[in-house]
Tab-separated table of C-alpha atoms in Angstrom:
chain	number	residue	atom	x	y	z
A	1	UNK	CA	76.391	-29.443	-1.063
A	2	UNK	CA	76.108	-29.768	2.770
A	3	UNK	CA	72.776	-29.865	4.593
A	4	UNK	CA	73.970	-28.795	7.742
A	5	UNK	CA	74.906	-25.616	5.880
A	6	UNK	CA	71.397	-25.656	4.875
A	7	UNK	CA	69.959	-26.002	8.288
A	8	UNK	CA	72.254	-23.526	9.198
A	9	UNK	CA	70.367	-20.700	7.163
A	10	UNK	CA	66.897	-21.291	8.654
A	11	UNK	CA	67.968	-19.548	11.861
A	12	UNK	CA	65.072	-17.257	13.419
A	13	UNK	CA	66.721	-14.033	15.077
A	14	UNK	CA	64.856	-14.217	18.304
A	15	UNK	CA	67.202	-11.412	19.903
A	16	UNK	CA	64.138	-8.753	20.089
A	17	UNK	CA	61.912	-10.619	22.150
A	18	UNK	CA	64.584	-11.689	24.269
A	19	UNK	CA	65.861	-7.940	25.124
A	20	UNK	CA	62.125	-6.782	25.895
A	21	UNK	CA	60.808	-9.750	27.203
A	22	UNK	CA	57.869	-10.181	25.014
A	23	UNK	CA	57.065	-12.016	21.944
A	24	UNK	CA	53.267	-10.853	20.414
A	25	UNK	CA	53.494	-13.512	17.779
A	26	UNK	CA	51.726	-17.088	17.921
A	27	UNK	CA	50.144	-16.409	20.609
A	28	UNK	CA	48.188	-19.030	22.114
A	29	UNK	CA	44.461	-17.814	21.692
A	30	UNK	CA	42.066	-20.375	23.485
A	31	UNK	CA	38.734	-18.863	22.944
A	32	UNK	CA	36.526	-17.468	19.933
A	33	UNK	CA	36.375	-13.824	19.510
A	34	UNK	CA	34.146	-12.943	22.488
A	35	UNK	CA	33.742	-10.108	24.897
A	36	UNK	CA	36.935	-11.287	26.186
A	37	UNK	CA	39.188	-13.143	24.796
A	38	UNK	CA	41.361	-15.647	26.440
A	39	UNK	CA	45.143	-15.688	25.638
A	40	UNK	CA	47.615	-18.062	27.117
A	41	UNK	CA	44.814	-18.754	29.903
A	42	UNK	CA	44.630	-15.323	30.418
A	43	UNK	CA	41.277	-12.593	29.697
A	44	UNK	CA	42.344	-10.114	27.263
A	45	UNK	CA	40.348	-7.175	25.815
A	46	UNK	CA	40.087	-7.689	21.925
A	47	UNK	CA	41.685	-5.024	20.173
A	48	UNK	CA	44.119	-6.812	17.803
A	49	UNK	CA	41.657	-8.850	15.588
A	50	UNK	CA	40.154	-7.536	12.564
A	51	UNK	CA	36.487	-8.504	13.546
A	52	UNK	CA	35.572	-4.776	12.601
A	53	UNK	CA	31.644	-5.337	13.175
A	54	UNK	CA	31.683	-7.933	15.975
A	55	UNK	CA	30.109	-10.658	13.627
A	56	UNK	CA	32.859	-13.054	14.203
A	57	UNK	CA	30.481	-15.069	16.991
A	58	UNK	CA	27.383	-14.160	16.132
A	59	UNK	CA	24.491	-17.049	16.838
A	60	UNK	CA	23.074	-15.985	13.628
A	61	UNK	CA	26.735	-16.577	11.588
A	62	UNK	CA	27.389	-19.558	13.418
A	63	UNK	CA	23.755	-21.097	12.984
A	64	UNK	CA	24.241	-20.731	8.996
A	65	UNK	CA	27.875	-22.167	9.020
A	66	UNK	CA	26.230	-24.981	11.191
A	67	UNK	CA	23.265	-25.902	9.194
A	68	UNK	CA	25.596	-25.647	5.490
A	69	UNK	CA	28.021	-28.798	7.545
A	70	UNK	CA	24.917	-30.734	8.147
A	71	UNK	CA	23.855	-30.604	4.554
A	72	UNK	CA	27.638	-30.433	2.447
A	73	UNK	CA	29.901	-31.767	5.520
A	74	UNK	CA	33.115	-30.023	6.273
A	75	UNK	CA	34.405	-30.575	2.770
A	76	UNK	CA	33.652	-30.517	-0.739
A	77	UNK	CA	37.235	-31.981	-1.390
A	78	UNK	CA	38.218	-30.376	-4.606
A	79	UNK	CA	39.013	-27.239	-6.139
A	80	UNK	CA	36.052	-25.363	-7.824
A	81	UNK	CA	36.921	-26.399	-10.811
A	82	UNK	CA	35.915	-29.865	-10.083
A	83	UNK	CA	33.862	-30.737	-7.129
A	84	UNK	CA	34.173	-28.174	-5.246
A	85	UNK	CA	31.729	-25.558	-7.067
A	86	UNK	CA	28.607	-26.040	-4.946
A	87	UNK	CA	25.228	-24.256	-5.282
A	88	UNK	CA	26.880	-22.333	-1.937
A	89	UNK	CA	29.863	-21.334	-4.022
A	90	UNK	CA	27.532	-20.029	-7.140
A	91	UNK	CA	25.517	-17.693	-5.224
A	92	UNK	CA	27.817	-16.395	-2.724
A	93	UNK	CA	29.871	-15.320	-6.130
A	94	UNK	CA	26.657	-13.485	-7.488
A	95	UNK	CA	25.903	-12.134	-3.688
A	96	UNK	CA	29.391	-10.681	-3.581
A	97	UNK	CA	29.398	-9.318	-6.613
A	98	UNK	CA	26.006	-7.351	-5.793
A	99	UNK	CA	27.329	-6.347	-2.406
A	100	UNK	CA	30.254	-4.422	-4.038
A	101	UNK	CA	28.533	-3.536	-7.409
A	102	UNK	CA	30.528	-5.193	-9.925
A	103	UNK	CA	29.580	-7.842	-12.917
A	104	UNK	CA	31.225	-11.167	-11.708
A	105	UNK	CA	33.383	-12.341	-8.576
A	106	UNK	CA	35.569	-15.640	-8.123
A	107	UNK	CA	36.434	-16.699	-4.835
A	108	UNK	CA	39.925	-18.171	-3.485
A	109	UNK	CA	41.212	-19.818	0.187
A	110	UNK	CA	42.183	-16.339	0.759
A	111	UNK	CA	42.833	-12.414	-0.211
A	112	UNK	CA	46.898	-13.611	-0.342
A	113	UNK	CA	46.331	-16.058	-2.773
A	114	UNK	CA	44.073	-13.761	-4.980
A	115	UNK	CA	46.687	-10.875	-4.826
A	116	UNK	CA	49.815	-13.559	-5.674
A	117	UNK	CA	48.341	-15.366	-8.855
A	118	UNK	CA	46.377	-12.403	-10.006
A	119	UNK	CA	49.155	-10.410	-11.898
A	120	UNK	CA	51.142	-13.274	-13.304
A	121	UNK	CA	47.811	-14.367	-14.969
A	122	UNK	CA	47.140	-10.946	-16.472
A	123	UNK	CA	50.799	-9.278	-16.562
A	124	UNK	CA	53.945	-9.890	-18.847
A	125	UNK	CA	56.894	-9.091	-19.738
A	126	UNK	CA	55.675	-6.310	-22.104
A	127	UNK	CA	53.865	-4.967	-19.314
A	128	UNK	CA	53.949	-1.902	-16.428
A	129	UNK	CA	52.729	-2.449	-12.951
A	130	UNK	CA	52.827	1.284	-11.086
A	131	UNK	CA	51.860	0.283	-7.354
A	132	UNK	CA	51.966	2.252	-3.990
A	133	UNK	CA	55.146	1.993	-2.395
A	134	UNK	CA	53.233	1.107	0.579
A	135	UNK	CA	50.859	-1.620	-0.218
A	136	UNK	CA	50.404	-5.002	1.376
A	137	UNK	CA	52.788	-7.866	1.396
A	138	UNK	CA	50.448	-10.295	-1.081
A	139	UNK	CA	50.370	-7.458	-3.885
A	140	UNK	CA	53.986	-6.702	-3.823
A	141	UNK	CA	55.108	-10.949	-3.807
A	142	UNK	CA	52.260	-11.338	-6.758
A	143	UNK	CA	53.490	-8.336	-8.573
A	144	UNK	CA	56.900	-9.856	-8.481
A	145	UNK	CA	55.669	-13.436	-9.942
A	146	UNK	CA	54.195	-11.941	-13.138
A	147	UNK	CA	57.732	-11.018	-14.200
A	148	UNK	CA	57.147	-7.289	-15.717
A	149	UNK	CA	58.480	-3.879	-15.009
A	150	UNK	CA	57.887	-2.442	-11.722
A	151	UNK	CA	57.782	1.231	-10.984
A	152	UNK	CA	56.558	2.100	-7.276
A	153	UNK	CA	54.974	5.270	-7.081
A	154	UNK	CA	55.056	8.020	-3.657
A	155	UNK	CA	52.263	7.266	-1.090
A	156	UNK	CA	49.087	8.250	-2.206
A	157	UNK	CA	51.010	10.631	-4.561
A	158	UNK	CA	48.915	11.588	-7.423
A	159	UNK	CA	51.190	13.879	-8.914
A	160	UNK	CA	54.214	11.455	-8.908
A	161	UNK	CA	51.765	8.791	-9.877
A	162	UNK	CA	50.804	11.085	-13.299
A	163	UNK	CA	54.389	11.627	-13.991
A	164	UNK	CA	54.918	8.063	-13.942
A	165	UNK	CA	52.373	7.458	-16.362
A	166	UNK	CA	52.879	10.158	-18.865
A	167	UNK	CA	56.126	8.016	-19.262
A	168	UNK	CA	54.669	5.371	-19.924
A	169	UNK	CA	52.881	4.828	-23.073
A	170	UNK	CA	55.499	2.566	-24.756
A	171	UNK	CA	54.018	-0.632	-22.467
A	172	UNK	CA	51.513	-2.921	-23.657
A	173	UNK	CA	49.473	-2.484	-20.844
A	174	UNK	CA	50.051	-0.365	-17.565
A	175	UNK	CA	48.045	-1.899	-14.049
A	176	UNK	CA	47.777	0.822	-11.209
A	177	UNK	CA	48.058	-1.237	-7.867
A	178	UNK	CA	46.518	0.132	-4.858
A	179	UNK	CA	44.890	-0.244	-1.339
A	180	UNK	CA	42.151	1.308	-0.203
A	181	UNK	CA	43.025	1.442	3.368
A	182	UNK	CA	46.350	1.287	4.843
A	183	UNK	CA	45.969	-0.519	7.708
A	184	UNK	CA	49.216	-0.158	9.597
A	185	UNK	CA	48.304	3.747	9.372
A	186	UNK	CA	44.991	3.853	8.634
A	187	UNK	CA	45.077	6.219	5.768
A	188	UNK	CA	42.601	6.103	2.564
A	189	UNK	CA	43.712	5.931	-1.002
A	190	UNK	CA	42.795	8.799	-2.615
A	191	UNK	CA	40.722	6.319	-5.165
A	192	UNK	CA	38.539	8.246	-7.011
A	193	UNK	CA	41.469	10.695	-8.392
A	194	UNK	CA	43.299	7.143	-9.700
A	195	UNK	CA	40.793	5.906	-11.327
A	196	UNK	CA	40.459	9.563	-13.075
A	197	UNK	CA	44.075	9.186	-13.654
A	198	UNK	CA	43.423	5.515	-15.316
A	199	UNK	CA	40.738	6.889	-17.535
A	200	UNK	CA	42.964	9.627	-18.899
A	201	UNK	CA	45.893	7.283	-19.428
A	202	UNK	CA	44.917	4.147	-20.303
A	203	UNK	CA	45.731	2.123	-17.402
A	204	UNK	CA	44.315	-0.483	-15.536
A	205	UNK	CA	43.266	0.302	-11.675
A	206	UNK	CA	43.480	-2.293	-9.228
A	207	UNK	CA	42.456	-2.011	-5.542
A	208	UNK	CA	42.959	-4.201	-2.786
A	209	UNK	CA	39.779	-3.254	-0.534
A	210	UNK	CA	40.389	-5.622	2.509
A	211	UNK	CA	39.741	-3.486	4.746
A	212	UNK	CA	37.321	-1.925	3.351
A	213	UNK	CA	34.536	-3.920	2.598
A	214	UNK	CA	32.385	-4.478	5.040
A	215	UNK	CA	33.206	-1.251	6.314
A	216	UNK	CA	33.150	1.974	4.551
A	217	UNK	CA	30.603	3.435	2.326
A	218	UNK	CA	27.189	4.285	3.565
A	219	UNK	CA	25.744	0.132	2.932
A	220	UNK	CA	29.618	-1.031	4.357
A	221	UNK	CA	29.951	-1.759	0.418
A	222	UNK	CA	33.539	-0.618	0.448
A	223	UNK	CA	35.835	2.048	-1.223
A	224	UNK	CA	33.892	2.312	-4.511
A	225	UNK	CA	30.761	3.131	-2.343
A	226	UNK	CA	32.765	5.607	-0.003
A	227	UNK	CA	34.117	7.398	-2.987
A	228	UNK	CA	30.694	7.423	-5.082
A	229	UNK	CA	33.064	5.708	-7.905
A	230	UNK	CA	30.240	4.290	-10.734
A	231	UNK	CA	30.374	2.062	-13.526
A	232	UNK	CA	34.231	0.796	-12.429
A	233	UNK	CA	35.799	-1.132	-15.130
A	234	UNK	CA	39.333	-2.093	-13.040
A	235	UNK	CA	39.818	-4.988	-11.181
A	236	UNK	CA	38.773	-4.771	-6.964
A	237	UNK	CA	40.060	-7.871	-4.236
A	238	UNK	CA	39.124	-8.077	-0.993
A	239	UNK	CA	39.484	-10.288	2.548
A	240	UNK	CA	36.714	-12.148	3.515
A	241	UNK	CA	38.581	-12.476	6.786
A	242	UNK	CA	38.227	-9.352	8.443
A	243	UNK	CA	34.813	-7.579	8.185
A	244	UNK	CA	33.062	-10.062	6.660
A	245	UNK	CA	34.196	-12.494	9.423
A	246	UNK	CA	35.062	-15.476	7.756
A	247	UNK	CA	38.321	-16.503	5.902
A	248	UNK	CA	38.940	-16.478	1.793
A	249	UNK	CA	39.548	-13.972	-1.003
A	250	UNK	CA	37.800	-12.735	-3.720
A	251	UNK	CA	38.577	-10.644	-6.809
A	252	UNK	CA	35.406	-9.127	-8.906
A	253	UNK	CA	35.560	-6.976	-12.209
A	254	UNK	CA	33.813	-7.355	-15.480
A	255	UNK	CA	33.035	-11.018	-16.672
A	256	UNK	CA	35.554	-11.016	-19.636
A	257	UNK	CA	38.555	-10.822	-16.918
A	258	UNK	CA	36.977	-13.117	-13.912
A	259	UNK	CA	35.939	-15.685	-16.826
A	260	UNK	CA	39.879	-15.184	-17.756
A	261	UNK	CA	40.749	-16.070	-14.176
A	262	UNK	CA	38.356	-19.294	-13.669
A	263	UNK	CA	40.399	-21.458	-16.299
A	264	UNK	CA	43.464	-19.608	-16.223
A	265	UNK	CA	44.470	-18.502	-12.410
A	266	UNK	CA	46.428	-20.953	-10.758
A	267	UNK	CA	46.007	-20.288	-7.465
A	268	UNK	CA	42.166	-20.835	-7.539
A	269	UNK	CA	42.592	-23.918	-10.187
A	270	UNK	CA	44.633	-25.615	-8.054
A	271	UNK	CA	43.081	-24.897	-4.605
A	272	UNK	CA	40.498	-26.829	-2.927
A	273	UNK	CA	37.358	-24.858	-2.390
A	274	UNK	CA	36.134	-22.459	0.812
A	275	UNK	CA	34.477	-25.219	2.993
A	276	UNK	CA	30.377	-24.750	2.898
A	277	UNK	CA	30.924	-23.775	6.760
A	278	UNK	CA	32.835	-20.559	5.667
A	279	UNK	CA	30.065	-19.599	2.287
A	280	UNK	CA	27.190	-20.055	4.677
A	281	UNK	CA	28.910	-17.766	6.850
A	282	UNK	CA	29.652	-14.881	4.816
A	283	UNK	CA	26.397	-14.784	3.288
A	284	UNK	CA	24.753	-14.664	6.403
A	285	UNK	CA	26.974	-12.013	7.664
A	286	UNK	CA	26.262	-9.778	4.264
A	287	UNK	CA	22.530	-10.440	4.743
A	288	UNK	CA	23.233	-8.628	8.413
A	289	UNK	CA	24.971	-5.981	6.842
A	290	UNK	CA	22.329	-5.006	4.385
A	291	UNK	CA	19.778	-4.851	7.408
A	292	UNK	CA	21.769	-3.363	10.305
A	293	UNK	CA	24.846	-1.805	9.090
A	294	UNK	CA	23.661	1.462	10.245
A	295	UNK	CA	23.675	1.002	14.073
A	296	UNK	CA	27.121	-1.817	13.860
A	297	UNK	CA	29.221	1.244	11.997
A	298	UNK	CA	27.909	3.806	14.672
A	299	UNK	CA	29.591	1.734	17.195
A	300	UNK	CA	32.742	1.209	15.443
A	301	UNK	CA	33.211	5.071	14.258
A	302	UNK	CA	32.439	5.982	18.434
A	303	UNK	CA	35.135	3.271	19.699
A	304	UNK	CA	37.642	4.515	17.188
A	305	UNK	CA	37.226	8.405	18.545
A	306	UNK	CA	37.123	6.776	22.155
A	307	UNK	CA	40.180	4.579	21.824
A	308	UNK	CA	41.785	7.708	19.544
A	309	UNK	CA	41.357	10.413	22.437
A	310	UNK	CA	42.218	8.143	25.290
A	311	UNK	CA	45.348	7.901	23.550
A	312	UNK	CA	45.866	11.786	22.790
A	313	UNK	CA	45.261	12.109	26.020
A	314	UNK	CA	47.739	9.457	27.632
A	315	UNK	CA	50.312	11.202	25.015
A	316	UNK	CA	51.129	9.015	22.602
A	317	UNK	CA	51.784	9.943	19.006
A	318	UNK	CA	48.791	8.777	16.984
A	319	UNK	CA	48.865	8.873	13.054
A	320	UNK	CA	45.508	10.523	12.080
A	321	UNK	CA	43.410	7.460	10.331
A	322	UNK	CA	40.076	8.237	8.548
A	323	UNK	CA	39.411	4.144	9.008
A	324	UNK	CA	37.738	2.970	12.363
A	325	UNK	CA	42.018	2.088	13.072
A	326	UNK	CA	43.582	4.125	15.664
A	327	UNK	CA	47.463	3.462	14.847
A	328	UNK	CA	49.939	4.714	17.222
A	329	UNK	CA	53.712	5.861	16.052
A	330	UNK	CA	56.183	3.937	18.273
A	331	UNK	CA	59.674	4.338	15.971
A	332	UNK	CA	61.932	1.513	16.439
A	333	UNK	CA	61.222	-1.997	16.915
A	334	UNK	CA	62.125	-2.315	20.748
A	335	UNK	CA	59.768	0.770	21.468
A	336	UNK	CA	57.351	-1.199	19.495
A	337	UNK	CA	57.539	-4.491	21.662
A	338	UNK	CA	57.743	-2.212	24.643
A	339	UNK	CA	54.217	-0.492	24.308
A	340	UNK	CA	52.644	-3.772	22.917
A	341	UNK	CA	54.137	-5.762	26.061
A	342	UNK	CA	52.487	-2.893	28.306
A	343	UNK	CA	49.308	-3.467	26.736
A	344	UNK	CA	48.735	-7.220	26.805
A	345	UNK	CA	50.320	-7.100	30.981
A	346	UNK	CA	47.659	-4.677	31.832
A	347	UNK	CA	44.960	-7.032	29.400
A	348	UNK	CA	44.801	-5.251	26.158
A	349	UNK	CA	45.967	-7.453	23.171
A	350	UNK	CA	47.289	-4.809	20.377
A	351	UNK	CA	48.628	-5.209	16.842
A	352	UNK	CA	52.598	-3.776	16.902
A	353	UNK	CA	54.122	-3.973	13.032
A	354	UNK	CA	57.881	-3.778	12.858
A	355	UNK	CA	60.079	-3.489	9.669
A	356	UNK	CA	59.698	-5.987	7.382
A	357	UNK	CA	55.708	-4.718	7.565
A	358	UNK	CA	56.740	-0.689	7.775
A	359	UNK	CA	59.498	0.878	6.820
A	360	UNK	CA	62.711	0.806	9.259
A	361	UNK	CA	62.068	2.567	12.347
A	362	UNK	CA	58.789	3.200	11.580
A	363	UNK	CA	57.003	0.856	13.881
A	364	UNK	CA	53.363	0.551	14.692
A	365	UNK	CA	51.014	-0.559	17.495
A	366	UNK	CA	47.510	-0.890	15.969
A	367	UNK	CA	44.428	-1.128	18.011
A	368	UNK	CA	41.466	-1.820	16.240
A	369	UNK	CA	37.980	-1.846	18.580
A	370	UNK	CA	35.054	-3.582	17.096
A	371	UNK	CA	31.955	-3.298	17.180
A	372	UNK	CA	30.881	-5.999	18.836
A	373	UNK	CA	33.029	-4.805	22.356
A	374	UNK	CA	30.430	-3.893	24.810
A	375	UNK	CA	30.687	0.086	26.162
A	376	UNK	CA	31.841	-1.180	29.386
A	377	UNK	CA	34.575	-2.967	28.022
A	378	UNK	CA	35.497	0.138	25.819
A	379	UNK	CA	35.565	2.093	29.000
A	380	UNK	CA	37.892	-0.260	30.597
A	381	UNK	CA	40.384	-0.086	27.359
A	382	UNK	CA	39.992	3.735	27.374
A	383	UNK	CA	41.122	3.820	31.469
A	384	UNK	CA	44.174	1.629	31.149
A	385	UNK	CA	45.244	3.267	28.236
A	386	UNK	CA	45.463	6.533	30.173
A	387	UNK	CA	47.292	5.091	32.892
A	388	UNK	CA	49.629	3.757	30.664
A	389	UNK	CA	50.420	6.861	29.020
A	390	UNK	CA	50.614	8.589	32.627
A	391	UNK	CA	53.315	6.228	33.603
C-alpha cells in the first residue's frame, strides 16, 4: 500500500484543452441568469443554461423565495423525515403531483439523486431493467446500484425493445427505463408506444422527464401531456433545475410506490431537505406556468427555429430536435472544443458534450435559447452565428 501510488491515479488529462486552447468547464459565472450573462468578467449571450422559460430571475420567483427565508430561514436542517418536512414541502409535493397528473410525488436535493437510489430501492437481483442505450448518466449509475440484470435496448427502438421483452418473462419484475427528451440531440422518446409495450408485457415504465416538464405538452405539463398518455401507472422523475428554475428532484407515481420510497429510499432519508428558498420558488414558478405558459412557449419554439436556421444557414450539421434544443453535430472532441471556443470569443456561451456524455466521436455543441432572451439579443446570436459559419 503506497499513497503516492494513490495520488498518482487521480490525474486529470488536461491535454484537450491545452491543444485547442479552451476549457468550457467551471467556468467562472459572476452574474444571475440575465439578459447577459457575465463570464470571467466578460458579457456573454445565454445559450448554455437550461433556463428554458426565462424564469430563472424573475421578480416574481425571487420575491416568493425571499419572503419563504424570512419566515423558515435558509434551513430547515434535517432531512424530511425529521425536521425538514415543512408545510412548504407538503404542498409543493401535492402541487407537483397536480402539475404532472399523477397520485403522489416525493421530492429529493436533486433529479441525480432520485434516478441513483430509485432502482436499488425497487430492483433486485431477480429483476430486469431494459433501458435506452442512450439515457442520462444518473439512470445508468442508479441502474447499476440495484444490482439486477441489465439489457440496453436500440435508441428509441421499439421493435428491439419488444424483442427484448418477449424474452423476458422468466424475471420477477421487468422496469423499462427511459427519457423523454434527449437532450444532447434533442430527440423525443417515442413514449406513448412504451407504455403500450408495458401494458402488453407486464413491465414497469419509467421516464426521466427533465427536460420535459415545464416544457412540452399544451399546459408545459410534460411528456405524458405531449403524448395524451392517461391514467399512467409507471413511475415519472423529473429536474426541478431546468424549466422549473430552481434546483431538486422529484419522482411521482401511484401512492403505494412513493409511500414505498418515503421510509425506504436512501437517498431522500438521508438527505437534508430543499431549503424553503428553493419550494417557494418552484411553486411560484408553476403558478406562472398555469397562467402564461402560452405566450413563454411561443417564444421558446420561435428562438429554437431562429437559432436552428441561422445555423443551416452558416452550414453546420444540425441533428433535427423536436425539443426547443438546437444540437449541432461536431464529431470528435477537438472539433467540439473548437466550435464551442468560437462561440464564447465572439460572446455566445454554448453547451459542447464530448465522450464520456455521447458516444466516441460523436460530439455535441448544444445551444439552448430561452425564453426569457429578448428578440434583440436573439438577433445578435442569429448574426454571429452566420459569420461564424461563413468563416
Amino acid at each position: 500500500m503506497d499513497r503516492k501510488e494513490f495520488y498518482k491515479r487521480l490525474w486529470v488529462d488536461e491535454s484537450l484543452a491545452e491543444v485547442t486552447g479552451y476549457n468550457p468547464y467551471y467556468l467562472s459565472v459572476n452574474s444571475g441568469l440575465n439578459e447577459r450573462l457575465l463570464v470571467n468578467g466578460c458579457k456573454m449571450i445565454d445559450l448554455a443554461s437550461n433556463n428554458y422559460l426565462g424564469l430563472a430571475t424573475d421578480t416574481r420567483v425571487k420575491q416568493a423565495a425571499i419572503e419563504a427565508v424570512q419566515k423558515y430561514g435558509v434551513s430547515l436542517c434535517g432531512t424530511p423525515i425529521a425536521t425538514g418536512y415543512i408545510d412548504l414541502f407538503q404542498r409543493l409535493e401535492e402541487e407537483l403531483s397536480s402539475f404532472v397528473g399523477l397520485e403522489r410525488t416525493v421530492i429529493l436535493p436533486s433529479c441525480y439523486q432520485a434516478n441513483n437510489g430509485l432502482f436499488s430501492c425497487l430492483a433486485g437481483s431477480e429483476d430486469l431493467i431494459v433501458v435506452d442505450r442512450l439515457v442520462h448518466s444518473s439512470l445508468i449509475q442508479g441502474i447499476k446500484a440495484a444490482g439486477c440484470k441489465i439489457r440496453p435496448f436500440l435508441h428509441n427502438n421499439l421493435n428491439h425493445l419488444e424483442g427484448i421483452l418477449q424474452r423476458s418473462s422468466s424475471y420477477r419484475q421487468v422496469f423499462v427505463v427511459t427519457e423523454s427528451v434527449f437532450s444532447t440531440e434533442g430527440s423525443l422518446a417515442p413514449f406513448k408506444e412504451i407504455v403500450e409495450l408495458c401494458e402488453k408485457y407486464g413491465a414497469m415504465p419509467i421516464i426521466d422527464d427533465s427536460h420535459g416538464i415545464g416544457v412540452l405538452g399544451k399546459s408545459g405539463q410534460g411528456i405524458l401531456e405531449e403524448q395524451k398518455i392517461e391514467g399512467y401507472k409507471g413511475i415519472y422523475t423529473a429536474s426541478l433545475g431546468k424549466a422549473l428554475a430552481n434546483s431538486g428532484g422529484m419522482i411521482s407515481g401511484e401512492k403505494r410506490v412513493i409511500d414505498f420510497l418515503k421510509y425506504y429510499c436512501s437517498h431522500l432519508v438521508y438527505s437534508t431537505a430543499l431549503s424553503p428558498a428553493v419550494l417557494a420558488g418552484i411553486s411560484a414558478v408553476l403558478d406562472i406556468i398555469r397562467v402564461e405558459f402560452a405566450g413563454i412557449k411561443h417564444r421558446l419554439n420561435s428562438y429554437q427555429r431562429q437559432i436552428h436556421e441561422s445555423l443551416s444557414e452558416g452550414g453546420f450539421e444540425v441533428a433535427a430536435c423536436e425539443a426547443p434544443i438546437n444540437s449541432i453535430e461536431t464529431g470528435s472532441k477537438e472539433v467540439t472544443f473548437i466550435l464551442a471556443q468560437k462561440l464564447y470569443d465572439k460572446g455566445i456561451l454554448s453547451t459542447p458534450f464530448i465522450e464520456p456524455s455521447v458516444p466516441l466521436n460523436q460530439g455535441r455543441v448544444r445551444l439552448i435559447a430561452g425564453a426569457g432572451l429578448s428578440q434583440g439579443t436573439v438577433n445578435e446570436a442569429v448574426a454571429i452565428i452566420k459569420r461564424i459559419g461563413a468563416s
